[in-house]
Short mmCIF file of C-alpha atoms and ligand atoms in Angstrom, two decimals:
data_model
loop_
_atom_site.label_atom_id
_atom_site.label_comp_id
_atom_site.label_asym_id
_atom_site.label_seq_id
_atom_site.Cartn_x
_atom_site.Cartn_y
_atom_site.Cartn_z
CA UNK A 10 -0.04 0.05 -0.03
CA UNK A 11 1.59 3.37 -0.90
CA UNK A 12 1.50 6.08 1.61
CA UNK A 13 -1.14 7.87 -0.04
CA UNK A 14 -3.79 5.25 -0.54
CA UNK A 15 -6.67 5.79 1.83
CA UNK A 16 -7.19 3.10 4.83
CA UNK A 17 -8.89 0.28 3.67
CA UNK A 18 -9.55 -1.55 7.02
CA UNK A 19 -11.31 1.52 8.95
CA UNK A 20 -11.46 -0.67 12.02
CA UNK A 21 -7.81 -1.80 11.92
CA UNK A 22 -7.04 2.01 11.31
CA UNK A 23 -8.80 3.27 13.98
CA UNK A 24 -7.11 0.54 16.45
CA UNK A 25 -3.72 1.16 15.13
CA UNK A 26 -4.63 5.14 15.29
CA UNK A 27 -5.54 4.39 19.00
CA UNK A 28 -2.28 3.20 19.82
CA UNK A 29 -0.41 6.27 17.95
CA UNK A 30 0.29 4.31 14.57
CA UNK A 31 -0.78 5.32 11.21
CA UNK A 32 -2.32 2.52 9.18
CA UNK A 33 -0.27 3.32 6.01
CA UNK A 34 3.18 2.31 6.81
CA UNK A 35 5.71 4.74 5.80
CA UNK A 36 7.55 4.24 2.67
CA UNK A 37 10.93 2.53 2.63
CA UNK A 38 13.70 5.11 3.17
CA UNK A 39 15.30 5.60 -0.20
CA UNK A 40 17.90 3.96 -1.06
CA UNK A 41 17.56 0.41 0.07
CA UNK A 42 20.16 -2.03 0.07
CA UNK A 43 19.21 -3.32 -3.54
CA UNK A 44 19.03 0.39 -4.73
CA UNK A 45 22.51 1.15 -2.91
CA UNK A 46 23.75 -0.97 -5.17
CA UNK A 47 22.61 0.39 -8.17
CA UNK A 48 23.42 3.70 -7.48
CA UNK A 49 27.14 2.57 -6.61
CA UNK A 50 27.11 1.05 -10.09
CA UNK A 51 26.36 4.26 -11.94
CA UNK A 52 29.26 6.64 -11.38
CA UNK A 53 33.03 7.11 -12.47
CA UNK A 54 33.74 4.36 -15.13
CA UNK A 55 37.57 3.36 -15.56
CA UNK A 56 39.37 5.66 -16.98
CA UNK A 57 40.10 3.64 -20.19
CA UNK A 58 37.59 1.42 -21.93
CA UNK A 59 38.05 -2.26 -21.45
CA UNK A 60 40.52 -4.03 -23.82
CA UNK A 61 39.05 -5.27 -27.08
CA UNK A 62 40.59 -8.56 -27.81
CA UNK A 63 39.36 -8.54 -31.14
CA UNK A 64 41.42 -5.50 -32.48
CA UNK A 65 45.04 -5.87 -31.57
CA UNK A 66 45.50 -2.28 -32.75
CA UNK A 67 42.95 -1.12 -30.53
CA UNK A 68 45.11 0.84 -28.19
CA UNK A 69 48.25 1.78 -30.74
CA UNK A 70 48.78 5.57 -30.62
CA UNK A 71 49.78 5.27 -34.34
CA UNK A 72 46.58 3.38 -35.13
CA UNK A 73 44.75 5.83 -33.41
CA UNK A 74 46.42 9.19 -35.24
CA UNK A 75 45.65 7.28 -38.58
CA UNK A 76 41.91 6.80 -37.29
CA UNK A 77 41.64 10.23 -36.68
CA UNK A 78 42.62 11.26 -40.21
CA UNK A 79 40.65 8.60 -41.58
CA UNK A 80 37.47 9.64 -39.61
CA UNK A 81 37.59 13.18 -40.67
CA UNK A 82 38.32 12.42 -44.83
CA UNK A 83 35.56 13.21 -47.02
CA UNK A 84 37.73 11.67 -49.73
CA UNK A 85 36.71 8.16 -48.73
CA UNK A 86 33.21 8.49 -49.63
CA UNK A 87 32.36 8.13 -53.19
CA UNK A 88 30.79 11.62 -53.32
CA UNK A 89 34.02 12.95 -52.11
CA UNK A 90 31.93 15.15 -49.30
CA UNK A 91 30.97 12.96 -46.69
CA UNK A 92 33.06 11.73 -43.66
CA UNK A 93 32.25 9.99 -40.35
CA UNK A 94 32.66 13.66 -38.72
CA UNK A 95 29.70 14.84 -41.15
CA UNK A 96 27.33 12.99 -39.10
CA UNK A 97 29.10 12.61 -35.58
CA UNK A 98 31.91 15.16 -34.56
CA UNK A 99 34.83 13.86 -32.37
CA UNK A 100 33.09 16.09 -29.73
CA UNK A 101 30.30 13.88 -29.35
CA UNK A 102 27.66 15.97 -30.95
CA UNK A 103 25.73 14.20 -33.72
CA UNK A 104 23.40 15.87 -36.18
CA UNK A 105 20.58 17.93 -34.76
CA UNK A 106 18.10 16.47 -37.13
CA UNK A 107 15.88 13.13 -36.85
CA UNK A 108 18.20 11.39 -39.66
CA UNK A 109 21.45 12.23 -41.42
CA UNK A 110 22.10 13.00 -44.77
CA UNK A 111 24.84 11.02 -46.37
CA UNK A 112 26.11 10.77 -50.28
CA UNK A 113 23.84 11.95 -53.08
CA UNK A 114 21.36 13.41 -51.11
CA UNK A 115 20.18 10.42 -49.38
CA UNK A 116 19.27 10.10 -45.88
CA UNK A 117 20.14 7.51 -43.01
CA UNK A 118 16.90 5.29 -41.76
CA UNK A 119 17.77 6.41 -38.01
CA UNK A 120 19.32 8.94 -35.78
CA UNK A 121 22.87 8.98 -35.32
CA UNK A 122 24.11 8.10 -31.75
CA UNK A 123 27.19 9.89 -30.12
CA UNK A 124 30.73 8.27 -30.56
CA UNK A 125 31.83 9.39 -27.12
CA UNK A 126 32.57 6.57 -24.81
CA UNK A 127 31.70 3.86 -27.75
CA UNK A 128 34.64 2.01 -26.73
CA UNK A 129 32.59 0.76 -23.46
CA UNK A 130 30.35 -0.74 -25.67
CA UNK A 131 30.00 -4.53 -27.18
CA UNK A 132 26.98 -3.81 -29.51
CA UNK A 133 26.50 -1.25 -31.60
CA UNK A 134 23.81 0.37 -33.80
CA UNK A 135 20.43 0.65 -32.50
CA UNK A 136 19.46 -2.75 -33.43
CA UNK A 137 22.99 -4.40 -32.74
CA UNK A 138 23.83 -5.13 -36.09
CA UNK A 139 27.70 -4.80 -35.54
CA UNK A 140 29.38 -6.47 -32.35
CA UNK A 141 32.49 -4.88 -32.20
CA UNK A 142 33.59 -1.11 -32.76
CA UNK A 143 36.12 -1.88 -35.70
CA UNK A 144 33.37 -3.78 -37.67
CA UNK A 145 30.91 -0.94 -36.75
CA UNK A 146 33.02 1.28 -38.97
CA UNK A 147 32.72 -0.61 -42.19
CA UNK A 148 28.69 -0.33 -42.05
CA UNK A 149 28.86 3.53 -43.07
CA UNK A 150 31.95 3.13 -45.00
CA UNK A 151 29.79 0.94 -47.53
CA UNK A 152 26.26 1.83 -46.93
CA UNK A 153 24.61 3.43 -50.29
CA UNK A 154 22.81 6.18 -47.64
CA UNK A 155 26.00 7.33 -46.19
CA UNK A 156 29.62 7.14 -47.74
CA UNK A 157 28.70 4.65 -50.63
CA UNK A 158 32.07 3.51 -50.74
CA UNK A 159 33.76 0.13 -51.62
CA UNK A 160 37.22 -1.68 -51.04
CA UNK A 161 38.62 -0.47 -54.48
CA UNK A 162 37.99 3.39 -53.68
CA UNK A 163 39.43 2.65 -50.06
CA UNK A 164 42.55 1.22 -51.48
CA UNK A 165 43.07 3.98 -54.12
CA UNK A 166 42.38 6.91 -50.93
CA UNK A 167 44.67 4.93 -48.46
CA UNK A 168 47.54 4.49 -51.40
CA UNK A 169 47.08 8.35 -52.37
CA UNK A 170 47.12 9.72 -48.85
CA UNK A 171 48.04 7.20 -45.98
CA UNK A 172 50.40 4.86 -47.89
CA UNK A 173 53.27 4.96 -45.37
CA UNK A 174 51.31 5.07 -42.31
CA UNK A 175 49.26 2.02 -43.56
CA UNK A 176 52.61 0.01 -44.21
CA UNK A 177 54.03 1.12 -40.70
CA UNK A 178 51.16 -0.45 -38.88
CA UNK A 179 50.08 -3.41 -40.92
CA UNK A 180 53.20 -4.40 -42.60
CA UNK A 181 52.09 -3.89 -46.26
CA UNK A 182 51.35 -1.18 -48.60
CA UNK A 183 47.47 -0.57 -49.48
CA UNK A 184 48.26 -1.23 -52.93
CA UNK A 185 49.77 -4.93 -51.54
CA UNK A 186 46.85 -5.83 -49.64
CA UNK A 187 45.15 -7.97 -51.94
CA UNK A 188 42.47 -9.34 -49.46
CA UNK A 189 39.64 -6.72 -49.88
CA UNK A 190 38.32 -8.04 -46.67
CA UNK A 191 41.70 -7.56 -44.81
CA UNK A 192 41.71 -3.86 -46.22
CA UNK A 193 38.35 -3.15 -44.82
CA UNK A 194 39.16 -4.58 -41.31
CA UNK A 195 42.41 -2.84 -40.99
CA UNK A 196 40.40 0.43 -41.87
CA UNK A 197 38.04 -0.50 -39.21
CA UNK A 198 40.61 -1.21 -36.87
CA UNK A 199 42.30 2.10 -37.30
CA UNK A 200 39.36 3.88 -36.60
CA UNK A 201 38.07 2.02 -33.59
CA UNK A 202 41.45 3.00 -32.04
CA UNK A 203 40.79 6.45 -32.55
CA UNK A 204 37.35 6.10 -31.21
CA UNK A 205 38.71 4.51 -28.11
CA UNK A 206 40.41 7.76 -27.44
CA UNK A 207 36.85 9.37 -27.21
CA UNK A 208 36.08 8.85 -23.76
CA UNK A 209 34.16 11.67 -21.60
CA UNK A 210 32.74 10.60 -18.17
CA UNK A 211 33.30 13.08 -15.80
CA UNK A 212 30.08 14.82 -15.17
CA UNK A 213 28.32 16.74 -12.61
CA UNK A 214 26.29 13.46 -12.15
CA UNK A 215 29.15 11.63 -11.03
CA UNK A 216 30.05 14.12 -8.27
CA UNK A 217 26.33 14.08 -7.32
CA UNK A 218 26.12 10.39 -7.19
CA UNK A 219 29.40 10.47 -4.92
CA UNK A 220 27.93 13.03 -2.68
CA UNK A 221 24.48 11.35 -2.58
CA UNK A 222 26.05 8.14 -1.44
CA UNK A 223 28.16 9.83 1.57
CA UNK A 224 24.92 11.54 2.57
CA UNK A 225 23.15 8.03 2.57
CA UNK A 226 25.62 6.57 4.49
CA UNK A 227 25.42 9.43 7.26
CA UNK A 228 21.74 8.86 7.28
CA UNK A 229 20.97 12.11 5.46
CA UNK A 230 19.97 10.86 1.87
CA UNK A 231 16.84 13.03 2.13
CA UNK A 232 18.27 16.38 2.59
CA UNK A 233 20.67 15.86 -0.48
CA UNK A 234 19.64 17.89 -3.64
CA UNK A 235 19.99 14.89 -5.90
CA UNK A 236 17.40 13.07 -3.64
CA UNK A 237 14.35 13.35 -5.59
CA UNK A 238 16.05 13.08 -9.25
CA UNK A 239 17.87 9.78 -7.97
CA UNK A 240 14.96 8.07 -6.52
CA UNK A 241 12.83 9.05 -9.39
CA UNK A 242 15.73 7.33 -11.56
CA UNK A 243 15.88 4.39 -9.43
CA UNK A 244 12.63 3.61 -7.73
CA UNK A 245 9.49 5.06 -9.42
CA UNK A 246 10.82 5.48 -13.04
CA UNK A 247 12.29 2.03 -13.09
CA UNK A 248 14.98 4.03 -15.44
CA UNK A 249 17.97 1.89 -13.67
CA UNK A 250 16.53 -1.30 -14.55
CA UNK A 251 18.11 -0.49 -18.18
CA UNK A 252 20.20 2.37 -17.48
CA UNK A 253 22.83 1.18 -15.16
CA UNK A 254 26.31 0.31 -14.75
CA UNK A 255 29.07 3.27 -15.35
CA UNK A 256 27.75 3.88 -18.87
CA UNK A 257 24.23 4.21 -17.65
CA UNK A 258 23.47 1.30 -20.12
CA UNK A 259 22.94 -2.54 -19.74
CA UNK A 260 24.33 -2.77 -22.94
CA UNK A 261 21.18 -5.01 -23.96
CA UNK A 262 18.18 -4.66 -26.04
CA UNK A 263 14.76 -3.83 -25.28
CA UNK A 264 11.53 -2.63 -26.40
CA UNK A 265 10.41 0.49 -24.93
CA UNK A 266 7.56 1.40 -27.38
CA UNK A 267 9.11 3.84 -29.54
CA UNK A 268 6.73 4.72 -32.33
CA UNK A 269 8.23 3.12 -35.36
CA UNK A 270 6.08 1.96 -38.47
CA UNK A 271 8.97 2.19 -40.53
CA UNK A 272 11.25 -0.48 -41.96
CA UNK A 273 13.46 -0.66 -38.74
CA UNK A 274 10.75 -1.57 -36.70
CA UNK A 275 11.64 -5.27 -35.62
CA UNK A 276 14.88 -4.12 -34.25
CA UNK A 277 17.40 -6.48 -33.19
CA UNK A 278 15.02 -9.38 -34.00
CA UNK A 279 15.98 -8.95 -37.91
CA UNK A 280 19.39 -7.66 -37.62
CA UNK A 281 21.14 -10.22 -35.20
CA UNK A 282 20.97 -13.22 -37.75
CA UNK A 283 22.99 -11.40 -40.41
CA UNK A 284 25.58 -10.16 -37.99
CA UNK A 285 25.95 -13.57 -36.81
CA UNK A 286 26.69 -14.94 -40.11
CA UNK A 287 28.83 -12.10 -41.20
CA UNK A 288 32.52 -12.42 -41.92
CA UNK A 289 33.67 -9.21 -40.01
CA UNK A 290 31.92 -10.31 -36.66
CA UNK A 291 34.21 -10.89 -33.74
CA UNK A 292 34.24 -14.65 -34.33
CA UNK A 293 35.05 -14.45 -38.04
CA UNK A 294 38.46 -14.62 -39.80
CA UNK A 295 39.16 -10.99 -39.45
CA UNK A 296 38.84 -10.75 -35.72
CA UNK A 297 42.12 -10.90 -33.44
CA UNK A 298 40.50 -13.23 -31.12
CA UNK A 299 37.84 -15.21 -32.92
CA UNK A 300 37.66 -18.00 -30.20
CA UNK A 301 36.60 -18.13 -26.86
CA UNK A 302 34.35 -15.28 -25.23
CA UNK A 303 33.49 -13.88 -28.68
CA UNK A 304 32.14 -16.91 -30.00
CA UNK A 305 30.29 -17.88 -26.63
CA UNK A 306 28.82 -14.13 -26.70
CA UNK A 307 27.76 -14.47 -30.11
CA UNK A 308 26.45 -18.21 -29.39
CA UNK A 309 24.30 -16.57 -26.29
CA UNK A 310 22.86 -13.84 -28.82
CA UNK A 311 21.96 -16.84 -30.97
CA UNK A 312 20.19 -18.73 -28.78
CA UNK A 313 18.30 -15.86 -27.12
CA UNK A 314 16.74 -15.23 -30.64
CA UNK A 315 15.14 -18.19 -30.24
CA UNK A 316 14.49 -18.38 -26.64
CA UNK A 317 13.42 -14.99 -25.84
CA UNK A 318 12.29 -14.35 -29.46
CA UNK A 319 9.28 -12.14 -27.97
CA UNK A 320 11.44 -9.91 -25.66
CA UNK A 321 13.88 -8.98 -29.04
CA UNK A 322 10.90 -8.36 -31.10
CA UNK A 323 10.93 -4.48 -31.82
CA UNK A 324 13.82 -4.34 -29.40
CA UNK A 325 16.84 -1.74 -29.60
CA UNK A 326 19.80 -1.13 -27.62
CA UNK A 327 19.90 0.70 -24.47
CA UNK A 328 21.83 3.74 -25.52
CA UNK A 329 24.42 5.47 -22.88
CA UNK A 330 22.90 8.60 -21.00
CA UNK A 331 26.10 9.96 -20.78
CA UNK A 332 26.43 13.37 -22.64
CA UNK A 333 22.57 12.60 -23.74
CA UNK A 334 22.36 16.55 -24.29
CA UNK A 335 24.57 16.79 -27.18
CA UNK A 336 22.66 14.29 -29.25
CA UNK A 337 19.02 15.71 -29.55
CA UNK A 338 16.57 14.35 -31.15
CA UNK A 339 16.05 11.07 -29.44
CA UNK A 340 15.55 7.45 -30.19
CA UNK A 341 16.49 5.30 -32.84
CA UNK A 342 13.92 7.20 -34.90
CA UNK A 343 14.81 10.56 -33.64
CA UNK A 344 11.48 11.52 -33.51
CA UNK A 345 11.39 12.41 -29.81
CA UNK A 346 12.52 15.81 -29.80
CA UNK A 347 13.70 16.83 -26.05
CA UNK A 348 14.45 15.41 -23.03
CA UNK A 349 11.20 16.64 -21.61
CA UNK A 350 9.50 14.56 -24.27
CA UNK A 351 11.73 11.56 -23.59
CA UNK A 352 10.22 11.88 -20.11
CA UNK A 353 6.36 12.08 -21.26
CA UNK A 354 6.92 9.16 -23.20
CA UNK A 355 8.11 7.03 -20.27
CA UNK A 356 5.36 8.43 -17.91
CA UNK A 357 2.70 7.08 -20.09
CA UNK A 358 4.58 3.77 -20.62
CA UNK A 359 5.35 3.96 -24.26
CA UNK A 360 3.38 4.51 -27.11
CA UNK A 361 0.01 3.14 -27.44
CA UNK A 362 0.12 -0.65 -28.42
CA UNK A 363 -0.12 -0.89 -32.36
CA UNK A 364 2.45 2.16 -32.93
CA UNK A 365 5.47 -0.57 -32.84
CA UNK A 366 6.21 -3.89 -33.23
CA UNK A 367 6.38 -6.28 -30.45
CA UNK A 368 5.63 -6.25 -26.83
CA UNK A 369 7.00 -3.57 -24.39
CA UNK A 370 9.56 -4.48 -21.58
CA UNK A 371 7.98 -5.21 -18.03
CA UNK A 372 9.75 -2.13 -16.51
CA UNK A 373 7.76 0.14 -19.18
CA UNK A 374 4.25 0.86 -17.78
CA UNK A 375 2.68 4.35 -16.91
CA UNK A 376 4.70 5.81 -13.99
CA UNK A 377 2.39 8.61 -13.00
CA UNK A 378 5.35 11.03 -12.18
CA UNK A 379 4.60 14.13 -10.35
CA UNK A 380 5.46 17.54 -12.02
CA UNK A 381 8.48 17.93 -9.44
CA UNK A 382 9.51 14.41 -9.99
CA UNK A 383 9.56 15.14 -13.69
CA UNK A 384 11.61 18.03 -13.05
CA UNK A 385 13.96 16.31 -11.07
CA UNK A 386 14.58 13.50 -13.57
CA UNK A 387 15.35 16.34 -16.20
CA UNK A 388 17.82 17.87 -14.27
CA UNK A 389 19.31 14.57 -13.47
CA UNK A 390 19.52 13.67 -16.89
CA UNK A 391 21.11 17.21 -17.90
CA UNK A 392 23.68 16.56 -15.32
CA UNK A 393 24.85 13.47 -17.20
CA UNK A 394 26.62 15.57 -19.85
CA UNK A 395 30.51 16.22 -19.09
CA UNK A 396 32.16 19.75 -19.79
CA UNK A 397 35.50 18.67 -21.27
CA UNK A 398 37.45 15.80 -22.60
C1 HEC B 259 25.50 10.05 -43.14
C2 HEC B 259 25.72 10.10 -41.74
C3 HEC B 259 26.69 9.20 -41.02
C4 HEC B 259 28.11 9.18 -41.55
C5 HEC B 259 28.64 9.31 -42.28
C6 HEC B 259 28.59 7.92 -40.60
N1 HEC B 259 27.64 7.48 -39.58
FE1 HEC B 259 28.07 6.74 -37.72
N2 HEC B 259 25.93 6.80 -37.68
C7 HEC B 259 24.78 7.21 -38.11
C8 HEC B 259 23.74 6.56 -37.83
C9 HEC B 259 22.37 7.37 -38.53
C10 HEC B 259 23.95 5.58 -36.86
C11 HEC B 259 22.77 4.79 -36.21
C12 HEC B 259 22.19 3.50 -37.30
C13 HEC B 259 21.63 2.56 -36.79
O1 HEC B 259 21.65 2.33 -35.83
O2 HEC B 259 21.11 2.12 -37.92
C14 HEC B 259 25.32 5.76 -36.75
C15 HEC B 259 26.10 4.65 -35.82
C16 HEC B 259 27.30 4.81 -35.38
C17 HEC B 259 28.01 4.19 -34.24
C18 HEC B 259 27.21 3.31 -33.39
C19 HEC B 259 27.30 3.94 -31.99
C20 HEC B 259 26.47 3.12 -30.87
O3 HEC B 259 26.54 3.42 -29.63
O4 HEC B 259 25.72 2.02 -31.51
C21 HEC B 259 29.25 4.33 -34.55
C22 HEC B 259 30.28 4.07 -33.53
C23 HEC B 259 29.39 5.36 -35.92
N3 HEC B 259 28.12 5.50 -36.27
C24 HEC B 259 30.75 5.88 -36.03
C25 HEC B 259 30.73 5.98 -37.35
C26 HEC B 259 32.04 6.11 -38.11
C27 HEC B 259 33.58 5.40 -37.63
C28 HEC B 259 31.83 6.45 -39.37
C29 HEC B 259 32.73 6.44 -40.59
C30 HEC B 259 33.50 5.46 -40.95
C31 HEC B 259 30.48 6.75 -39.38
N4 HEC B 259 29.89 6.97 -38.20
C32 HEC B 259 29.85 7.69 -40.73
C33 HEC B 259 25.23 8.04 -39.01
C34 HEC B 259 26.51 8.34 -39.62
C1 HEC B 260 13.29 -1.67 -20.35
C2 HEC B 260 14.75 -0.90 -20.46
C3 HEC B 260 14.65 0.49 -20.14
C4 HEC B 260 14.03 1.56 -19.28
C5 HEC B 260 13.33 0.96 -18.07
C6 HEC B 260 14.43 2.75 -19.66
N1 HEC B 260 14.85 2.82 -20.73
FE1 HEC B 260 15.51 4.65 -21.57
N2 HEC B 260 16.03 3.41 -23.01
C7 HEC B 260 15.94 2.19 -23.25
C8 HEC B 260 16.14 1.77 -24.58
C9 HEC B 260 16.13 0.31 -25.55
C10 HEC B 260 16.21 2.99 -25.32
C11 HEC B 260 16.34 3.37 -27.02
C12 HEC B 260 15.24 2.98 -27.44
C13 HEC B 260 14.64 3.12 -29.03
O1 HEC B 260 15.37 3.92 -29.63
O2 HEC B 260 13.73 2.43 -29.44
C14 HEC B 260 16.28 3.88 -24.33
C15 HEC B 260 16.07 5.55 -24.62
C16 HEC B 260 16.56 6.38 -23.85
C17 HEC B 260 16.85 7.87 -24.24
C18 HEC B 260 17.26 8.19 -25.46
C19 HEC B 260 18.71 8.38 -25.71
C20 HEC B 260 19.20 8.94 -26.94
O3 HEC B 260 20.35 8.99 -26.90
O4 HEC B 260 18.33 8.98 -28.03
C21 HEC B 260 16.95 8.24 -22.81
C22 HEC B 260 17.14 9.75 -22.51
C23 HEC B 260 16.34 7.57 -21.87
N3 HEC B 260 16.21 6.16 -22.60
C24 HEC B 260 16.26 7.71 -20.64
C25 HEC B 260 15.18 7.08 -19.63
C26 HEC B 260 14.86 7.51 -18.56
C27 HEC B 260 14.86 8.63 -18.02
C28 HEC B 260 14.14 6.25 -17.82
C29 HEC B 260 13.14 5.96 -16.65
C30 HEC B 260 12.09 7.02 -16.79
C31 HEC B 260 14.28 5.20 -18.90
N4 HEC B 260 15.08 5.73 -19.97
C32 HEC B 260 13.76 3.77 -18.59
C33 HEC B 260 15.86 1.10 -22.38
C34 HEC B 260 15.17 1.74 -21.43
#
């Protein structure tokens, strides 16, 4: 029974009242032990992303320097005008429209996410159709809607502008790299080495959580300025059911009922199968650690596709909330314009059934947040954006 519900048992109420007790038990203090553990998981990730064994160049500074130049080079696109930076700049911003424009006036099907802290993730794209940062980079390079390139164009451009750097790293000149797939994989690994340096995760939020935890330990949680925001995030809003851990993401796929009647609507349920059979996946011949953990991870997804088919229908990757102010508009469709609109969407428990494929996750339901709770949640989301690198 919540704090505000009326006494159902008037008699018991009167009896308790006569004993000086209220008939509605006071709400459990926030945070309880489980909530405390969630809060402890939220702040201050390790300074560098975990190693990626599938990319042996991942932490190589020369690879990162090459990757930076490639990231910014529109000469890699068939139209000569589109680089990675066109849609994601290295400062974490993405385009401010719902979808982005690539070569020949074509538009992407989805909203570009931030590349900041991408090295902490293990699934990429909203629907998980890449399983490592280096193989992700091949998708926009080759996509007719984005850079519309191919291995031949890549070889020419690398030979013109980067032959020495390429040879120093990979032992051959681009012109001598006769396996197109190997050339593409090397391109991706250099780009990923650069992206792995784009880490920004010291936001006001982290200081607030640290201070709040200290206050909670001293029994003064309720007096802390972050109390209502964190309580709404963790308890009433259930946000931390999915937005948890240092990146504020469980790196998993969920259906939250975002309006989508477009082609992408089935999310990971359709994207995972081709990825599992992709020669560039992390268990394939271009991975630097194809066995063991990587193939187990992919195997798990393969069995989830059968065993949890209904959960994965219309499910998308939980995005990080770090630096979320830099990437409006929101969601895979980019149709949710502001963080206020995001809160409204969750408050109503997602869009009405019929506006998306599949069934929403159990934690998505009408929240009945008060105006005060919405405001505190908004401030909390805003505090997750860091100021510098
Ligand atoms: C025309 C715009 C455009 C270009 C050019 C582009 N991207 Fe993207 N990027 C997107 C969109 C849109 C998505 C989301 C696509 C999806 O999930 O279907 C995305 C997703 C990503 C992601 C996944 C992030 C995550 O958390 O899942 C990374 C990383 C990324 N892009 C890096 C790159 C790199 C590297 C390049 C250049 C080789 C590049 N992008 C070129 C628009 C673009
Ligand atoms: C069941 C898991 C789950 C829960 C619970 C959840 N989220 Fe999400 N969140 C997601 C997923 C998945 C997406 C991407 C959905 C899509 O695009 O279809 C998302 C997207 C977002 C975005 C957009 C970020 C971007 O870059 O576009 C914000 C902001 C956000 N959630 C905040 C919240 C808040 C605040 C709460 C609590 C009120 C919450 N989430 C609860 C899984 C969840």
